């Protein structure tokens, strides 16, 4: 928890938030795409317009050359008042007629400049001879001009196409493209900002919850969870994590309280007997023997209690990785150890599929505790202790049962037999701390199962646990 708090406090002033980063990144990507698409679109459109205008002009010039080659024509035939002049004067085309000496016979509108190359073409003997001029300034406009000879030195016809109006059109298109690109970038930035706020709003809530936990150290904080996307999954995972941490903290607190309560009794008895050691010379030999025996017994009980507390605490925070285990094999191993320790007959019966996912160390400890409990209470040894492993009773569930022929447990004790430190009235004279069965319960719950205890027909108990496959 302290590390989490340090990480949260490590945020430096001026650090750009995730929402701002997302919005800027979204706008930047959109701007780049828009600029590239805009440039490519404008270039393609400008090229198409220029090529189209050039092809129209070339077609007009070629029609004029074909006309003068097929027919003997004079400058008067191309006068603006002559019939049929529309053939060589389409829209947006300016026509000017030159005489044999290169002088202007019929001026265009506007008038076109006449250069030396045009005069030479006007005196040409071959009809259709051509000279072209690009980027010709006529007033404030720019034209492309083609001069076609009539042949026989009779003059020439100048055909001009305005070039500047096309460029003005393309310039207007360029300006509109830039305005549209700017609008798209601004719109993308605003949309990215809105989208970033919508996405990161739940992250901000989760961050506030984490900061609140780090500041107050209260794990019982309710984390607001909405949605089913990655952020929603993160919120639910964070809520479950806090819940488990809170449960772990509560378990530790109860364990410490219960352990402190249970340790007081043997420690008080041990302290009393130790105080009597100062007067051991005053006691008869029989009393001395009893005192030493009591001290040894109390030391063993205290050692057993501490060991079981350590086992219980280790079981709650076991980091052993889950793996595929066979509970029948575990039961055989536990039975072999119990036979060597107690000399009792331990039988193992397995049926069905007894493999499951679990932590072998924890499961071994649970089965061992059940067997030790059965041996301890079945002191007369009227029959063998049986370990039965059966599965699956239902999908994925394996049951482990330990059967004995001991005195059994009363109805009032059955509901509490798996509680920590609980011992039935007739068992308090026996060695033990009351933690063995509680460890069984912890192991069963950690594996998605539950413990159970029922009286056995004919005397004795059936105690065990189920494993549901959840670890």
Short mmCIF file of C-alpha atoms in Angstrom, two decimals:
data_model
loop_
_atom_site.label_atom_id
_atom_site.label_comp_id
_atom_site.label_asym_id
_atom_site.label_seq_id
_atom_site.Cartn_x
_atom_site.Cartn_y
_atom_site.Cartn_z
CA UNK A 1 0.00 0.00 0.00
CA UNK A 2 2.87 2.35 0.82
CA UNK A 3 4.42 1.69 -2.57
CA UNK A 4 1.12 2.50 -4.29
CA UNK A 5 0.94 5.78 -2.40
CA UNK A 6 4.51 6.67 -3.37
CA UNK A 7 3.77 5.92 -7.02
CA UNK A 8 0.69 8.11 -6.95
CA UNK A 9 2.54 10.96 -5.24
CA UNK A 10 5.33 10.71 -7.80
CA UNK A 11 3.21 12.44 -10.43
CA UNK A 12 5.12 15.56 -11.35
CA UNK A 13 3.44 18.93 -11.84
CA UNK A 14 2.85 19.82 -15.47
CA UNK A 15 2.57 16.20 -16.57
CA UNK A 16 0.27 15.97 -19.58
CA UNK A 17 -2.88 14.01 -18.81
CA UNK A 18 -3.93 10.95 -20.75
CA UNK A 19 -7.01 12.76 -22.07
CA UNK A 20 -4.92 15.63 -23.45
CA UNK A 21 -2.43 13.21 -24.99
CA UNK A 22 -5.23 11.24 -26.58
CA UNK A 23 -6.95 14.36 -27.95
CA UNK A 24 -3.70 15.81 -29.36
CA UNK A 25 -2.72 12.47 -30.86
CA UNK A 26 -6.15 12.05 -32.42
CA UNK A 27 -6.02 15.59 -33.86
CA UNK A 28 -2.45 15.10 -35.10
CA UNK A 29 -3.26 11.86 -36.88
CA UNK A 30 -6.40 13.34 -38.37
CA UNK A 31 -4.48 16.46 -39.46
CA UNK A 32 -1.78 14.39 -41.12
CA UNK A 33 -4.32 12.24 -42.95
CA UNK A 34 -6.36 15.30 -43.94
CA UNK A 35 -3.31 17.16 -45.25
CA UNK A 36 -2.13 14.17 -47.27
CA UNK A 37 -5.60 13.50 -48.69
CA UNK A 38 -6.15 17.22 -49.35
CA UNK A 39 -2.85 17.63 -51.18
CA UNK A 40 -3.37 14.51 -53.26
CA UNK A 41 -6.96 15.47 -54.06
CA UNK A 42 -6.02 19.02 -55.05
CA UNK A 43 -3.10 17.83 -57.15
CA UNK A 44 -5.27 15.30 -58.95
CA UNK A 45 -8.05 17.84 -59.53
CA UNK A 46 -5.63 20.54 -60.76
CA UNK A 47 -3.97 18.11 -63.11
CA UNK A 48 -7.30 16.98 -64.53
CA UNK A 49 -8.46 20.60 -65.07
CA UNK A 50 -5.21 21.64 -66.73
CA UNK A 51 -5.10 18.56 -68.93
CA UNK A 52 -8.75 19.08 -69.91
CA UNK A 53 -8.17 22.75 -70.79
CA UNK A 54 -5.04 21.88 -72.78
CA UNK A 55 -6.84 19.15 -74.70
CA UNK A 56 -9.71 21.52 -75.56
CA UNK A 57 -7.26 24.13 -76.84
CA UNK A 58 -5.28 21.57 -78.83
CA UNK A 59 -8.51 20.32 -80.40
CA UNK A 60 -9.53 23.85 -81.45
CA UNK A 61 -6.11 24.50 -82.98
CA UNK A 62 -6.13 21.16 -84.80
CA UNK A 63 -9.62 21.82 -86.20
CA UNK A 64 -8.39 25.18 -87.47
CA UNK A 65 -5.34 23.63 -89.14
CA UNK A 66 -7.49 21.00 -90.80
CA UNK A 67 -9.89 23.69 -92.04
CA UNK A 68 -7.22 25.86 -93.67
CA UNK A 69 -5.53 22.84 -95.24
CA UNK A 70 -8.72 21.58 -96.82
CA UNK A 71 -9.98 24.92 -98.13
CA UNK A 72 -8.23 27.91 -99.64
CA UNK A 73 -9.20 30.58 -97.14
CA UNK A 74 -8.42 34.26 -96.77
CA UNK A 75 -8.43 36.56 -93.72
CA UNK A 76 -11.92 37.78 -94.69
CA UNK A 77 -13.27 34.27 -94.17
CA UNK A 78 -12.38 34.53 -90.47
CA UNK A 79 -13.77 37.98 -89.92
CA UNK A 80 -16.00 38.28 -86.89
CA UNK A 81 -18.83 39.25 -89.21
CA UNK A 82 -18.31 36.30 -91.53
CA UNK A 83 -20.80 33.41 -91.44
CA UNK A 84 -19.55 30.26 -89.74
CA UNK A 85 -16.97 31.98 -87.59
CA UNK A 86 -18.28 30.05 -84.54
CA UNK A 87 -16.44 27.04 -85.87
CA UNK A 88 -13.18 28.57 -84.78
CA UNK A 89 -14.47 30.72 -81.92
CA UNK A 90 -15.78 28.39 -79.19
CA UNK A 91 -16.48 29.61 -75.68
CA UNK A 92 -13.51 31.01 -73.73
CA UNK A 93 -11.49 31.21 -76.99
CA UNK A 94 -10.25 34.50 -78.43
CA UNK A 95 -9.60 34.78 -82.22
CA UNK A 96 -7.55 37.44 -83.98
CA UNK A 97 -6.91 37.58 -87.76
CA UNK A 98 -3.63 38.74 -89.28
CA UNK A 99 -3.06 39.98 -92.83
CA UNK A 100 -0.29 38.94 -95.20
CA UNK A 101 2.15 41.44 -93.71
CA UNK A 102 1.34 40.33 -90.13
CA UNK A 103 -0.85 43.32 -89.37
CA UNK A 104 -4.07 42.87 -87.42
CA UNK A 105 -7.00 42.65 -89.84
CA UNK A 106 -9.69 41.64 -87.35
CA UNK A 107 -8.66 42.19 -83.69
CA UNK A 108 -9.63 39.79 -80.99
CA UNK A 109 -11.42 40.66 -77.81
CA UNK A 110 -9.15 41.46 -76.15
CA UNK A 111 -6.51 42.17 -78.72
CA UNK A 112 -3.59 39.76 -78.82
CA UNK A 113 0.06 40.82 -79.16
CA UNK A 114 1.72 40.04 -82.50
CA UNK A 115 5.31 38.85 -82.36
CA UNK A 116 7.90 38.36 -85.08
CA UNK A 117 7.23 34.61 -85.13
CA UNK A 118 3.56 35.32 -85.82
CA UNK A 119 4.42 37.63 -88.77
CA UNK A 120 6.67 34.94 -90.25
CA UNK A 121 3.80 32.43 -90.03
CA UNK A 122 1.44 34.94 -91.69
CA UNK A 123 3.81 35.06 -94.73
CA UNK A 124 4.20 31.28 -94.83
CA UNK A 125 3.32 29.55 -98.08
CA UNK A 126 2.20 26.26 -96.45
CA UNK A 127 -1.27 26.22 -94.98
CA UNK A 128 -1.52 25.05 -91.37
CA UNK A 129 1.98 26.07 -90.32
CA UNK A 130 1.91 26.68 -86.57
CA UNK A 131 3.67 28.63 -83.84
CA UNK A 132 2.61 28.62 -80.18
CA UNK A 133 3.25 30.93 -77.26
CA UNK A 134 2.60 30.09 -73.62
CA UNK A 135 2.02 32.46 -70.70
CA UNK A 136 1.25 35.49 -72.86
CA UNK A 137 0.24 38.51 -70.79
CA UNK A 138 -2.82 40.31 -72.16
CA UNK A 139 -3.79 43.05 -69.78
CA UNK A 140 -4.17 41.42 -66.35
CA UNK A 141 -4.81 37.99 -67.81
CA UNK A 142 -2.54 35.23 -69.05
CA UNK A 143 -3.20 33.38 -72.33
CA UNK A 144 -1.75 30.60 -74.37
CA UNK A 145 -1.67 31.61 -78.08
CA UNK A 146 -1.39 29.57 -81.29
CA UNK A 147 -0.88 31.21 -84.71
CA UNK A 148 -1.94 29.12 -87.77
CA UNK A 149 -0.87 30.09 -91.31
CA UNK A 150 -3.56 30.37 -94.05
CA UNK A 151 -0.96 29.49 -96.66
CA UNK A 152 0.21 31.24 -99.81
CA UNK A 153 1.34 34.27 -97.77
CA UNK A 154 -2.29 35.28 -97.27
CA UNK A 155 -2.06 35.81 -93.51
CA UNK A 156 -2.76 33.85 -90.36
CA UNK A 157 -5.31 33.23 -87.62
CA UNK A 158 -4.39 33.58 -83.92
CA UNK A 159 -6.33 31.45 -81.46
CA UNK A 160 -5.89 32.20 -77.73
CA UNK A 161 -7.19 30.49 -74.63
CA UNK A 162 -7.31 32.30 -71.29
CA UNK A 163 -5.03 30.52 -68.85
CA UNK A 164 -5.40 32.76 -65.81
CA UNK A 165 -9.09 32.00 -65.22
CA UNK A 166 -8.24 28.30 -64.87
CA UNK A 167 -5.54 29.16 -62.38
CA UNK A 168 -7.96 31.45 -60.54
CA UNK A 169 -10.38 28.54 -60.35
CA UNK A 170 -7.66 26.25 -59.04
CA UNK A 171 -6.55 28.88 -56.55
CA UNK A 172 -10.12 29.19 -55.26
CA UNK A 173 -10.27 25.39 -55.04
CA UNK A 174 -6.99 25.43 -53.13
CA UNK A 175 -8.29 27.98 -50.65
CA UNK A 176 -11.47 26.05 -50.11
CA UNK A 177 -9.46 22.86 -49.65
CA UNK A 178 -7.29 24.57 -47.02
CA UNK A 179 -10.37 25.91 -45.22
CA UNK A 180 -11.97 22.48 -45.29
CA UNK A 181 -8.76 20.87 -44.02
CA UNK A 182 -8.55 23.38 -41.18
CA UNK A 183 -12.18 22.75 -40.30
CA UNK A 184 -11.63 19.00 -40.31
CA UNK A 185 -8.54 19.33 -38.07
CA UNK A 186 -10.38 21.59 -35.61
CA UNK A 187 -13.38 19.27 -35.66
CA UNK A 188 -11.12 16.26 -35.13
CA UNK A 189 -9.44 17.99 -32.21
CA UNK A 190 -12.78 18.79 -30.58
CA UNK A 191 -14.09 15.29 -31.22
CA UNK A 192 -10.85 13.79 -29.90
CA UNK A 193 -11.10 15.93 -26.78
CA UNK A 194 -14.71 14.84 -26.24
CA UNK A 195 -13.87 11.20 -26.92
CA UNK A 196 -10.83 11.34 -24.65
CA UNK A 197 -12.91 12.78 -21.82
CA UNK A 198 -15.51 10.06 -22.36
CA UNK A 199 -12.90 7.29 -22.35
CA UNK A 200 -10.71 8.60 -19.55
CA UNK A 201 -13.57 9.70 -17.29
CA UNK A 202 -13.82 6.21 -15.82
CA UNK A 203 -10.03 6.02 -15.56
CA UNK A 204 -10.11 9.26 -13.58
CA UNK A 205 -12.67 7.68 -11.26
CA UNK A 206 -10.45 4.62 -10.81
CA UNK A 207 -7.44 6.85 -10.17
CA UNK A 208 -9.39 8.80 -7.55
CA UNK A 209 -10.40 5.54 -5.89
CA UNK A 210 -6.78 4.32 -5.86
CA UNK A 211 -5.60 7.64 -4.42
CA UNK A 212 -8.32 7.46 -1.78
CA UNK A 213 -7.23 3.95 -0.80
CA UNK A 214 -3.59 5.06 -0.68
CA UNK A 215 -4.46 8.09 1.43
CA UNK A 216 -6.91 6.56 3.89
CA UNK A 217 -5.67 2.93 3.83
CA UNK A 218 -9.31 1.85 3.76
CA UNK A 219 -9.73 -1.16 1.50
CA UNK A 220 -13.51 -1.24 1.70
CA UNK A 221 -13.91 1.45 -0.96
CA UNK A 222 -16.67 0.81 -3.47
CA UNK A 223 -15.27 1.29 -6.97
CA UNK A 224 -17.83 2.63 -9.48
CA UNK A 225 -17.81 0.21 -12.42
CA UNK A 226 -19.61 0.83 -15.73
CA UNK A 227 -19.27 -0.60 -19.21
CA UNK A 228 -18.03 -3.91 -20.52
CA UNK A 229 -14.92 -2.76 -22.39
CA UNK A 230 -11.31 -2.87 -21.20
CA UNK A 231 -11.86 0.03 -18.78
CA UNK A 232 -14.92 -1.70 -17.33
CA UNK A 233 -12.94 -4.92 -16.93
CA UNK A 234 -10.16 -2.95 -15.25
CA UNK A 235 -12.66 -1.42 -12.84
CA UNK A 236 -14.17 -4.79 -11.95
CA UNK A 237 -10.71 -6.32 -11.52
CA UNK A 238 -9.71 -3.41 -9.27
CA UNK A 239 -12.90 -3.81 -7.25
CA UNK A 240 -12.29 -7.56 -6.84
CA UNK A 241 -8.67 -6.89 -5.87
CA UNK A 242 -9.73 -4.45 -3.17
CA UNK A 243 -12.32 -6.93 -1.95
CA UNK A 244 -9.76 -9.70 -1.66
CA UNK A 245 -7.28 -7.40 0.03
CA UNK A 246 -9.95 -6.32 2.49
CA UNK A 247 -10.88 -9.95 3.14
CA UNK A 248 -7.21 -10.86 3.58
CA UNK A 249 -6.74 -8.00 6.00
CA UNK A 250 -9.81 -9.09 7.94
CA UNK A 251 -8.59 -12.70 7.99
CA UNK A 252 -5.21 -11.61 9.31
CA UNK A 253 -6.82 -9.47 11.98
CA UNK A 254 -9.07 -12.32 13.12
CA UNK A 255 -6.17 -14.75 13.02
CA UNK A 256 -4.06 -12.50 15.23
CA UNK A 257 -6.95 -11.98 17.65
CA UNK A 258 -7.79 -15.68 17.81
CA UNK A 259 -4.13 -16.66 18.12
CA UNK A 260 -3.61 -14.16 20.91
CA UNK A 261 -6.61 -15.52 22.73
CA UNK A 262 -5.55 -19.14 22.36
CA UNK A 263 -1.92 -18.49 23.24
CA UNK A 264 -2.85 -16.91 26.57
CA UNK A 265 -3.98 -20.22 28.09
CA UNK A 266 -0.82 -22.31 27.48
CA UNK A 267 1.43 -19.35 28.18
CA UNK A 268 -0.32 -18.67 31.50
CA UNK A 269 -0.07 -22.33 32.48
CA UNK A 270 3.55 -22.44 31.38
CA UNK A 271 4.35 -19.30 33.34
CA UNK A 272 2.67 -20.71 36.45
CA UNK A 273 4.61 -23.95 36.26
CA UNK A 274 7.86 -22.08 35.65
CA UNK A 275 7.23 -20.01 38.78
CA UNK A 276 6.86 -23.26 40.70
CA UNK A 277 10.32 -24.31 39.59
CA UNK A 278 11.79 -21.88 42.12
CA UNK A 279 10.33 -24.09 44.86
CA UNK A 280 10.99 -27.44 43.20
CA UNK A 281 13.29 -28.49 46.06
CA UNK A 282 10.35 -28.21 48.45
CA UNK A 283 8.22 -30.73 46.50
CA UNK A 284 8.32 -34.51 46.89
CA UNK A 285 9.78 -36.50 43.98
CA UNK A 286 6.35 -37.45 42.59
CA UNK A 287 5.32 -33.79 42.39
CA UNK A 288 8.59 -32.90 40.71
CA UNK A 289 8.02 -35.57 38.06
CA UNK A 290 4.49 -34.29 37.39
CA UNK A 291 5.71 -30.70 37.17
CA UNK A 292 8.43 -31.57 34.66
CA UNK A 293 5.98 -33.70 32.67
CA UNK A 294 3.46 -30.82 32.62
CA UNK A 295 6.14 -28.42 31.40
CA UNK A 296 7.11 -30.78 28.60
CA UNK A 297 3.48 -31.32 27.58
CA UNK A 298 2.73 -27.58 27.62
CA UNK A 299 5.86 -26.85 25.57
CA UNK A 300 4.80 -29.45 22.98
CA UNK A 301 1.27 -28.07 22.83
CA UNK A 302 2.60 -24.55 22.44
CA UNK A 303 4.94 -25.73 19.68
CA UNK A 304 2.09 -27.52 17.90
CA UNK A 305 -0.10 -24.44 18.20
CA UNK A 306 2.58 -22.18 16.75
CA UNK A 307 3.26 -24.62 13.91
CA UNK A 308 -0.43 -24.80 13.01
CA UNK A 309 -0.72 -21.03 13.15
CA UNK A 310 2.19 -20.78 10.72
CA UNK A 311 0.55 -23.37 8.46
CA UNK A 312 -2.75 -21.53 8.55
CA UNK A 313 -1.12 -18.19 7.75
CA UNK A 314 0.90 -19.80 4.95
CA UNK A 315 -2.26 -21.38 3.55
CA UNK A 316 -3.97 -18.00 3.35
CA UNK A 317 -1.11 -16.42 1.41
CA UNK A 318 0.14 -19.50 -0.45
CA UNK A 319 1.98 -18.49 -3.60
CA UNK A 320 2.39 -22.09 -4.82
CA UNK A 321 1.40 -22.11 -8.51
CA UNK A 322 -1.65 -24.21 -9.43
CA UNK A 323 -1.01 -27.33 -11.47
CA UNK A 324 -2.73 -30.54 -12.49
CA UNK A 325 -2.77 -32.91 -9.52
CA UNK A 326 -4.26 -36.32 -8.80
CA UNK A 327 -5.97 -36.38 -5.41
CA UNK A 328 -5.78 -40.18 -5.35
CA UNK A 329 -1.97 -39.98 -5.51
CA UNK A 330 -1.96 -37.35 -2.74
CA UNK A 331 -4.17 -39.61 -0.60
CA UNK A 332 -1.76 -42.54 -1.11
CA UNK A 333 1.22 -40.40 -0.06
CA UNK A 334 -0.58 -39.13 3.06
CA UNK A 335 -1.70 -42.67 3.95
CA UNK A 336 1.87 -43.97 3.68
CA UNK A 337 3.19 -41.28 6.03
CA UNK A 338 0.33 -41.88 8.51
CA UNK A 339 0.96 -45.64 8.56
CA UNK A 340 4.62 -45.13 9.44
CA UNK A 341 3.86 -42.57 12.16
CA UNK A 342 0.91 -44.26 13.87
CA UNK A 343 1.10 -47.92 12.93
CA UNK A 344 -2.60 -47.76 12.07
CA UNK A 345 -4.20 -49.36 9.05
CA UNK A 346 -5.01 -46.66 6.49
CA UNK A 347 -7.01 -47.66 3.40
CA UNK A 348 -7.30 -45.61 0.20
CA UNK A 349 -10.19 -46.09 -2.23
CA UNK A 350 -10.42 -44.07 -5.45
CA UNK A 351 -13.13 -43.99 -8.12
CA UNK A 352 -13.73 -41.91 -11.20
CA UNK A 353 -11.48 -39.14 -12.50
CA UNK A 354 -9.62 -37.81 -9.48
CA UNK A 355 -7.44 -35.24 -11.27
CA UNK A 356 -8.06 -31.52 -10.82
CA UNK A 357 -6.28 -28.18 -10.93
CA UNK A 358 -4.88 -27.21 -7.52
CA UNK A 359 -1.92 -26.51 -5.29
CA UNK A 360 -0.46 -29.87 -4.25
CA UNK A 361 1.11 -28.59 -1.02
CA UNK A 362 -2.14 -27.15 0.30
CA UNK A 363 -4.16 -30.21 -0.71
CA UNK A 364 -1.65 -32.54 0.93
CA UNK A 365 -1.86 -30.53 4.15
CA UNK A 366 -5.67 -30.69 4.13
CA UNK A 367 -5.81 -34.49 3.60
CA UNK A 368 -3.09 -35.00 6.22
CA UNK A 369 -5.02 -32.93 8.78
CA UNK A 370 -8.16 -35.00 8.18
CA UNK A 371 -6.25 -38.26 8.66
CA UNK A 372 -4.49 -37.01 11.80
CA UNK A 373 -7.82 -35.87 13.21
CA UNK A 374 -9.40 -39.29 12.52
CA UNK A 375 -6.49 -41.16 14.13
CA UNK A 376 -6.51 -38.88 17.15
CA UNK A 377 -10.20 -39.35 17.94
CA UNK A 378 -10.37 -43.04 16.99
CA UNK A 379 -8.01 -43.97 19.80
CA UNK A 380 -9.33 -47.50 20.22
CA UNK A 381 -8.67 -48.35 16.59
CA UNK A 382 -11.80 -50.42 16.12
CA UNK A 383 -11.41 -50.33 12.37
CA UNK A 384 -9.16 -48.96 9.66
CA UNK A 385 -9.20 -45.30 8.72
CA UNK A 386 -10.42 -44.98 5.15
CA UNK A 387 -9.62 -42.28 2.61
CA UNK A 388 -12.08 -42.16 -0.26
CA UNK A 389 -11.46 -40.03 -3.35
CA UNK A 390 -14.36 -39.83 -5.82
CA UNK A 391 -14.94 -37.71 -8.84
CA UNK A 392 -16.55 -36.14 -10.48
CA UNK A 393 -19.86 -36.22 -8.61
CA UNK A 394 -20.86 -33.29 -10.84
CA UNK A 395 -18.95 -31.37 -13.47
CA UNK A 396 -15.41 -30.69 -12.27
CA UNK A 397 -16.00 -31.56 -8.59
CA UNK A 398 -13.82 -34.11 -6.76
CA UNK A 399 -14.61 -35.23 -3.19
CA UNK A 400 -12.14 -36.37 -0.55
CA UNK A 401 -13.59 -38.22 2.47
CA UNK A 402 -11.86 -39.60 5.57
CA UNK A 403 -13.90 -42.16 7.55
CA UNK A 404 -13.23 -43.32 11.09
CA UNK A 405 -14.95 -45.31 13.85
CA UNK A 406 -14.39 -42.80 16.62
CA UNK A 407 -16.98 -41.43 19.07
CA UNK A 408 -18.44 -39.01 16.54
CA UNK A 409 -19.48 -35.38 17.01
CA UNK A 410 -22.66 -34.02 18.52
CA UNK A 411 -25.21 -32.02 16.56
CA UNK A 412 -24.30 -28.79 18.36
CA UNK A 413 -20.64 -29.22 17.39
CA UNK A 414 -21.11 -30.21 13.74
CA UNK A 415 -21.87 -26.65 12.63
CA UNK A 416 -18.71 -25.28 14.26
CA UNK A 417 -16.23 -28.09 13.80
CA UNK A 418 -14.34 -26.21 11.05
CA UNK A 419 -14.13 -22.93 12.99
CA UNK A 420 -10.73 -21.76 14.16
CA UNK A 421 -9.69 -22.89 17.62
CA UNK A 422 -13.04 -24.58 18.18
CA UNK A 423 -12.88 -27.83 20.13
CA UNK A 424 -15.77 -29.92 21.32
CA UNK A 425 -16.16 -30.34 25.07
CA UNK A 426 -15.11 -34.01 25.03
CA UNK A 427 -12.03 -33.20 22.92
CA UNK A 428 -10.50 -30.49 25.07
CA UNK A 429 -8.56 -33.03 27.09
CA UNK A 430 -6.86 -34.28 23.94
CA UNK A 431 -3.78 -32.67 22.40
CA UNK A 432 -4.39 -30.18 19.64
CA UNK A 433 -5.19 -26.56 19.04
CA UNK A 434 -8.40 -26.64 17.04
CA UNK A 435 -6.70 -25.32 13.91
CA UNK A 436 -6.35 -28.49 11.83
CA UNK A 437 -9.90 -28.56 10.50
CA UNK A 438 -9.96 -24.81 9.95
CA UNK A 439 -6.95 -25.30 7.65
CA UNK A 440 -9.01 -27.89 5.76
CA UNK A 441 -11.77 -25.34 5.30
CA UNK A 442 -9.32 -22.68 4.06
CA UNK A 443 -7.85 -25.10 1.52
CA UNK A 444 -11.28 -26.20 0.28
CA UNK A 445 -12.51 -22.61 -0.14
CA UNK A 446 -9.28 -21.65 -1.93
CA UNK A 447 -9.98 -24.42 -4.46
CA UNK A 448 -13.59 -23.51 -5.13
CA UNK A 449 -15.02 -26.22 -2.87
CA UNK A 450 -16.28 -26.58 0.70
CA UNK A 451 -15.66 -28.76 3.78
CA UNK A 452 -18.25 -31.16 5.19
CA UNK A 453 -18.72 -33.37 8.24
CA UNK A 454 -21.47 -35.97 8.83
CA UNK A 455 -21.89 -38.82 11.30
CA UNK A 456 -21.10 -42.23 9.91
CA UNK A 457 -23.65 -45.01 10.05
CA UNK A 458 -22.53 -47.51 12.67
CA UNK A 459 -20.47 -44.94 14.56
CA UNK A 460 -17.71 -42.57 13.73
CA UNK A 461 -17.44 -39.64 11.33
CA UNK A 462 -17.15 -38.87 7.64
CA UNK A 463 -15.15 -35.68 7.24
CA UNK A 464 -13.76 -34.23 4.07
CA UNK A 465 -13.90 -31.52 1.47
CA UNK A 466 -14.74 -30.97 -2.17
CA UNK A 467 -12.56 -29.37 -4.83
CA UNK A 468 -14.38 -27.45 -7.52
CA UNK A 469 -11.42 -26.65 -9.76
CA UNK A 470 -11.32 -22.91 -8.93
CA UNK A 471 -7.95 -21.78 -7.57
#
